[in-house]
Short mmCIF file of C-alpha atoms in Angstrom, two decimals:
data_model
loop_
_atom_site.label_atom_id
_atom_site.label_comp_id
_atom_site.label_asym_id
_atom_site.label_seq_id
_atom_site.Cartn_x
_atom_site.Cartn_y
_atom_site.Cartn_z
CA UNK O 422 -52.38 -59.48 9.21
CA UNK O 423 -50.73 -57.87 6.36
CA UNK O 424 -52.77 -54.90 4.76
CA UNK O 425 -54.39 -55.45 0.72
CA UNK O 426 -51.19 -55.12 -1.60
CA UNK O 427 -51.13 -52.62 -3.88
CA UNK O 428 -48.68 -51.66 -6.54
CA UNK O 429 -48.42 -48.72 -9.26
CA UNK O 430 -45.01 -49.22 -10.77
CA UNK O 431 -45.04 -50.12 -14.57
CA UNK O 432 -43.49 -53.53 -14.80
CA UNK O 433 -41.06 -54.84 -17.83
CA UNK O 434 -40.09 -58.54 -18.42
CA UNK O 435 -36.83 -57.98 -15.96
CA UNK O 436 -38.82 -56.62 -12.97
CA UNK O 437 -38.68 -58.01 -9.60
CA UNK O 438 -41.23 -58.56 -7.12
CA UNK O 439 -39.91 -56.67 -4.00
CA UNK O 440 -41.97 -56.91 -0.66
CA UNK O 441 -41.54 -53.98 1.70
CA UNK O 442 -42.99 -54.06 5.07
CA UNK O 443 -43.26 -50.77 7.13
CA UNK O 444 -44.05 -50.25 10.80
CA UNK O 445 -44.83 -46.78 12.65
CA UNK O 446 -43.68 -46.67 16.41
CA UNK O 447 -45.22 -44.34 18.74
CA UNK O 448 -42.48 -42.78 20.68
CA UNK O 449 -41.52 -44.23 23.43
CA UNK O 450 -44.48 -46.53 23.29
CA UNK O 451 -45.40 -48.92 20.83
CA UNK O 452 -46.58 -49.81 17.43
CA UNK O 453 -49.47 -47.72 15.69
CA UNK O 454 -52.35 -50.49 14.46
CA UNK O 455 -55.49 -50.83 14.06
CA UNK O 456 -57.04 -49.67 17.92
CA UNK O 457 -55.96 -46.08 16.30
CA UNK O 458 -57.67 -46.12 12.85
CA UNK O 459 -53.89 -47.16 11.56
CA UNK O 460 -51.12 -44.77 9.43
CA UNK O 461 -51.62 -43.88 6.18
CA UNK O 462 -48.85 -45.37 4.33
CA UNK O 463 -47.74 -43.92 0.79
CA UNK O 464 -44.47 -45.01 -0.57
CA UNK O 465 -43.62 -42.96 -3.61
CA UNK O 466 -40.30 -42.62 -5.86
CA UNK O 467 -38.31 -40.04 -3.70
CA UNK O 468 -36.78 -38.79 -7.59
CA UNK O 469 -39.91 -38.69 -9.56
CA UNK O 470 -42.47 -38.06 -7.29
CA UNK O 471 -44.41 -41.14 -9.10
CA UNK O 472 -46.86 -43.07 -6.29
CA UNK O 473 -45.85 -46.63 -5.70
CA UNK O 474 -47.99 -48.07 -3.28
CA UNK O 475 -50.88 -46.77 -0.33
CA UNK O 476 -52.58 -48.50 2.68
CA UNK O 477 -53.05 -48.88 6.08
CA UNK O 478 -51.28 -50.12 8.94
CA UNK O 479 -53.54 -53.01 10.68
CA UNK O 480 -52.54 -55.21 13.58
CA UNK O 481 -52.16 -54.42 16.89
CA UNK O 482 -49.63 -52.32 19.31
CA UNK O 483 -47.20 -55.26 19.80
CA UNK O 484 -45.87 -57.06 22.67
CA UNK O 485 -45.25 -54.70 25.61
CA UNK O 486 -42.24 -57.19 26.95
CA UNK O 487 -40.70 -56.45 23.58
CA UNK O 488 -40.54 -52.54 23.39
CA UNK O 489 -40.79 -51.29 26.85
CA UNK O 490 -37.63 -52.70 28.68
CA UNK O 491 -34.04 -50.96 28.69
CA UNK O 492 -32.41 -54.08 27.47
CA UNK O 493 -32.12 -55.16 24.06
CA UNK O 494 -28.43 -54.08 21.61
CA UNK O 495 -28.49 -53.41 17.71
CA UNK O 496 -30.25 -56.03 16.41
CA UNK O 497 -33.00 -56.28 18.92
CA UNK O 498 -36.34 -56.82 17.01
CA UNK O 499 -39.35 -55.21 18.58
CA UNK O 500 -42.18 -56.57 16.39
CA UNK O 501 -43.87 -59.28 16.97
CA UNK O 502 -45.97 -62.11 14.31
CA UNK O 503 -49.49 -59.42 15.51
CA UNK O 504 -47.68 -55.85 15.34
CA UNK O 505 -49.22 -53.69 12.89
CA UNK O 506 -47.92 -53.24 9.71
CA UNK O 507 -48.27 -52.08 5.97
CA UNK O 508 -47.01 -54.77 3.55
CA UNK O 509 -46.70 -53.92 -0.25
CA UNK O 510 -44.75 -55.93 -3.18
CA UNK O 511 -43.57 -53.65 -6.03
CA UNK O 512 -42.43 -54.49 -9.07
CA UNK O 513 -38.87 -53.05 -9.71
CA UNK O 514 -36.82 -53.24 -12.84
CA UNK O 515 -34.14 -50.86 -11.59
CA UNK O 516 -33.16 -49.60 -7.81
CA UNK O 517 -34.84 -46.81 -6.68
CA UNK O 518 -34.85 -44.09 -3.84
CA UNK O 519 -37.93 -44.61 -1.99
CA UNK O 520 -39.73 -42.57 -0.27
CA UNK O 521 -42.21 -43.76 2.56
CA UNK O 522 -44.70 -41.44 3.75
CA UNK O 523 -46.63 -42.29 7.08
CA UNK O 524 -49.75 -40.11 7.91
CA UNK O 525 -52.18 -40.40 11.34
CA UNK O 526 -53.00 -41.69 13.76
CA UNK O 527 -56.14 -41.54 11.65
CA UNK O 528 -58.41 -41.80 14.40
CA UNK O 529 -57.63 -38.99 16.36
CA UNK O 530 -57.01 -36.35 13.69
CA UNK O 531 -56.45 -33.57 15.66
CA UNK O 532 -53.51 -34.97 16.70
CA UNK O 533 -52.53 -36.64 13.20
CA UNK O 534 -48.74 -36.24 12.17
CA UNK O 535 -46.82 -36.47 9.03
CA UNK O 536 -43.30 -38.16 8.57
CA UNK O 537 -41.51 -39.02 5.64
CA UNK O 538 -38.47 -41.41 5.38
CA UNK O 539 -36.19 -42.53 2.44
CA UNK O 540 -33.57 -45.17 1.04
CA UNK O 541 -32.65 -47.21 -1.90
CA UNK O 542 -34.77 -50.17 -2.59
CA UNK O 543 -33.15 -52.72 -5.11
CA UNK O 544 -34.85 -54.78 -7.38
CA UNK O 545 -35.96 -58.35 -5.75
CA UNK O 546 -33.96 -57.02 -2.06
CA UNK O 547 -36.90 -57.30 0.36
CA UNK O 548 -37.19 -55.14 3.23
CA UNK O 549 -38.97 -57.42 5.18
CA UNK O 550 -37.04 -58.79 7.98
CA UNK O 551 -37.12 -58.10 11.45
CA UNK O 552 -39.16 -55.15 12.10
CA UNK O 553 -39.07 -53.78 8.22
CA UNK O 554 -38.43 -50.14 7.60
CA UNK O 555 -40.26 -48.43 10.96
CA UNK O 556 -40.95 -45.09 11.33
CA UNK O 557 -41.15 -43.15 14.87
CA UNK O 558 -43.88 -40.47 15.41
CA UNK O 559 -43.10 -38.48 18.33
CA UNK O 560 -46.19 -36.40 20.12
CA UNK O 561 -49.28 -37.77 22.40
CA UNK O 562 -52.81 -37.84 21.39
CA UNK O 563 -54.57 -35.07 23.44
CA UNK O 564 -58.04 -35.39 22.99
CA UNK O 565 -60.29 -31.96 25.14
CA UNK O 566 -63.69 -33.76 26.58
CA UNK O 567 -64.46 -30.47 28.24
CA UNK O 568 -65.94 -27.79 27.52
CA UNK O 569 -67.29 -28.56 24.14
CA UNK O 570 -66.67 -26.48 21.09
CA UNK O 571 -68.56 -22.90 20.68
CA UNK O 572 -70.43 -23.87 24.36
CA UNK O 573 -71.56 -20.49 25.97
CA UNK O 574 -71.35 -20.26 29.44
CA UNK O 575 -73.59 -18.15 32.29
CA UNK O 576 -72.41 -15.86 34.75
CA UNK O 577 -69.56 -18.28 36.25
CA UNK O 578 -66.08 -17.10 37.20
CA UNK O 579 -64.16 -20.49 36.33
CA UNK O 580 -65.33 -23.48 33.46
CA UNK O 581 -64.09 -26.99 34.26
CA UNK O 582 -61.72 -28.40 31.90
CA UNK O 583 -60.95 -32.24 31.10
CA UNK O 584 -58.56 -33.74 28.44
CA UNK O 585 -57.59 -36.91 27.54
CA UNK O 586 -53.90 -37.73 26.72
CA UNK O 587 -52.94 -41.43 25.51
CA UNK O 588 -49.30 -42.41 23.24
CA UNK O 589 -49.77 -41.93 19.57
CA UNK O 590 -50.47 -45.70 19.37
CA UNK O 591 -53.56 -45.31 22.06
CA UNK O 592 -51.40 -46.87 25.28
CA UNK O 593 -53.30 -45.40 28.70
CA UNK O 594 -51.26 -43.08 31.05
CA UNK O 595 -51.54 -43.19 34.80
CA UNK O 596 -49.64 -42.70 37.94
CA UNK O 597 -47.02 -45.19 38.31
CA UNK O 598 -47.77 -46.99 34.83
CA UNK O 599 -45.63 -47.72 32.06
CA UNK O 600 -46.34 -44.00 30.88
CA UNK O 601 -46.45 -42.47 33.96
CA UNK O 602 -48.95 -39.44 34.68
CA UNK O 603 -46.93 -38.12 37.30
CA UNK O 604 -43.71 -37.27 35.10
CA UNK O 605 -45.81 -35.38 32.56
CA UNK O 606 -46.98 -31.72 32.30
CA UNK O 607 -50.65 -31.12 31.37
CA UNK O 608 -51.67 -27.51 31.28
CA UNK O 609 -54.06 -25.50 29.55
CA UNK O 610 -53.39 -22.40 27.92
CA UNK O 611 -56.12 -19.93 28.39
CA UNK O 612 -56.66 -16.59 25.64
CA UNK O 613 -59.33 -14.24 25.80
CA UNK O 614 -59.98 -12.14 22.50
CA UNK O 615 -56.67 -13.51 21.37
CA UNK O 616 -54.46 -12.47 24.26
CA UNK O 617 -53.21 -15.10 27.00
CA UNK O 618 -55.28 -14.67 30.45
CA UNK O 619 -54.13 -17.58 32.35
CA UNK O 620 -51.80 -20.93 32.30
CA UNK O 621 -53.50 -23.49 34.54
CA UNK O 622 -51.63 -26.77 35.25
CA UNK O 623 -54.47 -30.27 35.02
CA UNK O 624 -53.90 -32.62 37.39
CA UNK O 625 -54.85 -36.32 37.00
CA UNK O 626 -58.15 -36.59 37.03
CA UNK O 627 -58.50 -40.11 38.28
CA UNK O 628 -59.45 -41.99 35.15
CA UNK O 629 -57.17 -43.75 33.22
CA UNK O 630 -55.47 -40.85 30.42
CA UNK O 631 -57.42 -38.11 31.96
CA UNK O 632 -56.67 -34.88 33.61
CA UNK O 633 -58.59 -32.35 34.43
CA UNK O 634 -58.83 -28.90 36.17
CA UNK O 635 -60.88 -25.33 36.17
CA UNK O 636 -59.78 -22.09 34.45
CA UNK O 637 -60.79 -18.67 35.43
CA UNK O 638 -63.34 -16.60 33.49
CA UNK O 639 -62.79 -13.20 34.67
CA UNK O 640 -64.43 -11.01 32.04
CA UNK O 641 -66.95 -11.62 28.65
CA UNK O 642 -65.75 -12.58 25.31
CA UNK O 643 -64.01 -15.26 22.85
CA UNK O 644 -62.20 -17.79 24.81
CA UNK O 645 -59.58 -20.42 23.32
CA UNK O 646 -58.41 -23.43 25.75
CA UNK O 647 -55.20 -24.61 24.27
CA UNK O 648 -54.36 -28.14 26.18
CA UNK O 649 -50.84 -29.54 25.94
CA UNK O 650 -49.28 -32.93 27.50
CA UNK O 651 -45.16 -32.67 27.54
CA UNK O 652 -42.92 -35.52 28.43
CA UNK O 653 -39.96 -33.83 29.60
CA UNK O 654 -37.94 -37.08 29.80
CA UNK O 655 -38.74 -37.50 25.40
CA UNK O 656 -40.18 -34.64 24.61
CA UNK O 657 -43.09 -36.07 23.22
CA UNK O 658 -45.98 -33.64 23.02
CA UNK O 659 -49.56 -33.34 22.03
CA UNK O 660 -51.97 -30.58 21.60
CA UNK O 661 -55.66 -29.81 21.35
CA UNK O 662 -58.24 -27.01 21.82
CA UNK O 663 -61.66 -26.02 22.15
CA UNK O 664 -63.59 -22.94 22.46
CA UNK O 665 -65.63 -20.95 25.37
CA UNK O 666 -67.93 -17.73 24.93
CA UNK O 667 -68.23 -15.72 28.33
CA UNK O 668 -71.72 -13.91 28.37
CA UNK O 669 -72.07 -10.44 29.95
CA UNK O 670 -72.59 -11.09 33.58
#
């Protein structure tokens, strides 16, 4: 379903109605919709800085058969009728440089991105067909379940850690999936006062998305638990981080 139209540009007797449709696609994954709170679209003139149009991307992720196969040449369209999209008409009396602007996943902020793509749009020339102007927003959403923010633990020489790490457009990761769990690295990063302590790899934790493992608490104080997933293959990668305070034992 397209998202509410919008449109800012002033309009004269000669403008033309000019639908633009734009899709973000999660790296190596699929489309970013509505299961992920959607992108925040913002197409503005790239020359003047005026704001054309703003929304949401809604629909969902798209047809797996569609995106995730190694076939497919230079036209090959990888949206379906459901795939999420922002759809805006503008009203053009000259061509302009556009610039789209694609903000989010806005449901998992911590791991919310910003990319920014241009080209002419002319007057009454759609860009509409096929998959419309799409975007790609590299990373993962890592999402830390454990330990929770500012928790302060006893007298306890390790604290359990457990993350979850999906695509930017929500898809699950597992062993032997489509995004497999065993080709990724998931560590945690471990600083005490501000000084790395430890680097402790999390395995799959046997849960869809979800890895897990323990990191050493060898002395009081401040510590930060920096969690990253890397796709070596891409290089997609994702980051979050929570908070530990060791008491005196």
């Amino acid at each position: 379903m397209a998202a509410a139209l919008f449109s800012f540009g002033v309009s004269s007797a000669s403008a033309e109605p000019t639908e633009i449709v734009v899709r973000v696609l999660s790296k190596d994954a699929k489309f970013i919709g509505t299961s992920m709170g959607g992108m925040r679209i913002t197409l503005r003139d790239a020359e003047t800085g005026e704001m054309l149009a703003t929304g949401l991307t809604e629909g969902t992720t798209g047809d797996t058969s569609l995106l995730m196969h190694t076939r497919g040449g230079r036209r090959a369209q990888l949206s379906d009728a459901t795939a999420a999209k922002y759809q805006a008409t503008l009203d053009l009396d000259v061509p302009r440089l556009i610039e789209v602007e694609a903000f989010g996943p806005l449901a998992q902020r911590q791991a919310a991105q910003r990319i920014v793509s241009s080209q002419w749009v002319i007057p009454g020339r759609h860009i509409n067909k096929g998959d419309g102007w799409v975007l790609e927003l590299p990373g993962f959403a890592v999402d830390v379940l454990a330990p929770p923010a500012h928790v302060r633990v006893g007298d306890v020489t390790s604290v359990d850690v457990r993350a979850n790490v999906v695509t930017m457009c929500g898809c699950p990761v597992e062993p032997k999936g489509i995004w497999d769990a065993d080709t990724y690295e998931v560590e945690a990063i471990v600083s005490l006062d501000g000084k790395t302590v430890a680097r402790v790899p999390l395995a799959f934790a046997g849960e869809t998305s979800q890895f897990a493992g323990s990191v050493p608490v060898a002395a009081p104080g401040f510590y930060d638990v920096l969690v990253y997933a890397y796709d070596p293959a891409t290089g997609n990668t994702g980051v979050d981080r929570t908070t530990f305070i060791a008491a005196r034992k």
